[in-house]
């Protein structure tokens, strides 16, 4: 018995080393001889964009809860520096571990393409969540909310909060993040409508989803554009950093974007910098990603348009065509957080 426990501990340690900082939690650890896990239990991997991002932690927790309730094993990769190089190493390690499916939010879809294709060639299913892998490097993208819907929602918030005219800026995450880039390009497209003609987008700044860089970028925006009316940050890290920078400097600039209620509750409301913001449920994003991983592995879906799968008490989801030529499943929609409801949500995510 002692020997089994020891080998489980060694295996857990090896698994941790295999992904660098990576495996934060292994729900059911395999042993070298396989004693503690049933032969039919599959092992599913999830790789987020970065460690120490509360939004990603919520996605992981949704993913793990489904894996636990369905009796499966899961391994988690969280890049400590948030780089594509760390993610590539994690994918390669998970290929060696022969996991059943890799779900990933690629930091840079181009850079991750080759290793994700290798994973699929070796028989491992691949899906992406939060931000898409290239259409030929995934079987399905789990999209939190429709790309154009997010862009339109944010543009209308900027229009409303600015009073319909004036200069505004975007504080994004990294310049290689496909989700950010698609939202921004759709916002620019939306802005062509006459209704936005008096708004001037003066700069797109990149904080790389690093708190300090996002804080500094916000301060630069405030200094460079004295007439700036609104900053829109389509990233939870950017929102929190910008809210602090605006508050610390006593600026009158208003903030909106995609923020986490638990991180933004203190900045929302009358006399505060953020009148309102949006997000979707990151726990549900993780849960649907888990159901997709299992369905791909079991072969009940292959990622083709028109397929349907059940995601527990969240009901049925349908696979649709994505704008990049691949396929996706849309989990939810941008939900508005304001002074009216922020206290109800700040404890949840
Ligand atoms: C950040 C990440 C993520 C984005 C959310 C809104 O944590 O940049 O990709 O979807 O914010």
Tab-separated table of C-alpha atoms and ligand atoms in Angstrom, residues 49 53 55 130 144 173 179-180 183 209 234-236 258 279-280, ligand 1:
chain	number	residue	atom	x	y	z
A	49	UNK	CA	-3.216	31.814	-21.603
A	53	UNK	CA	-5.444	35.626	-14.011
A	55	UNK	CA	-10.717	34.937	-15.184
A	130	UNK	CA	-11.771	31.911	-25.114
A	144	UNK	CA	-17.747	32.629	-25.013
A	173	UNK	CA	-4.196	42.389	-23.995
A	179	UNK	CA	-9.910	37.060	-29.648
A	180	UNK	CA	-8.792	40.632	-28.871
A	183	UNK	CA	-13.160	42.034	-31.374
A	209	UNK	CA	-2.607	40.958	-19.833
A	234	UNK	CA	-11.765	44.124	-23.617
A	235	UNK	CA	-9.658	42.238	-21.069
A	236	UNK	CA	-10.266	41.592	-17.380
A	258	UNK	CA	-14.963	43.231	-20.289
A	279	UNK	CA	-18.660	39.803	-19.377
A	280	UNK	CA	-20.008	36.284	-19.742
B	1	LIG	C1	-8.777	38.403	-20.146
B	1	LIG	C2	-8.229	37.642	-21.308
B	1	LIG	C3	-9.272	36.866	-22.068
B	1	LIG	C4	-10.513	37.682	-22.320
B	1	LIG	C5	-11.052	38.196	-21.011
B	1	LIG	C6	-12.261	39.071	-21.182
B	1	LIG	O1	-8.619	37.788	-18.931
B	1	LIG	O2	-7.591	38.546	-22.154
B	1	LIG	O3	-8.745	36.373	-23.274
B	1	LIG	O4	-11.504	36.916	-22.949
B	1	LIG	O5	-10.052	38.950	-20.353
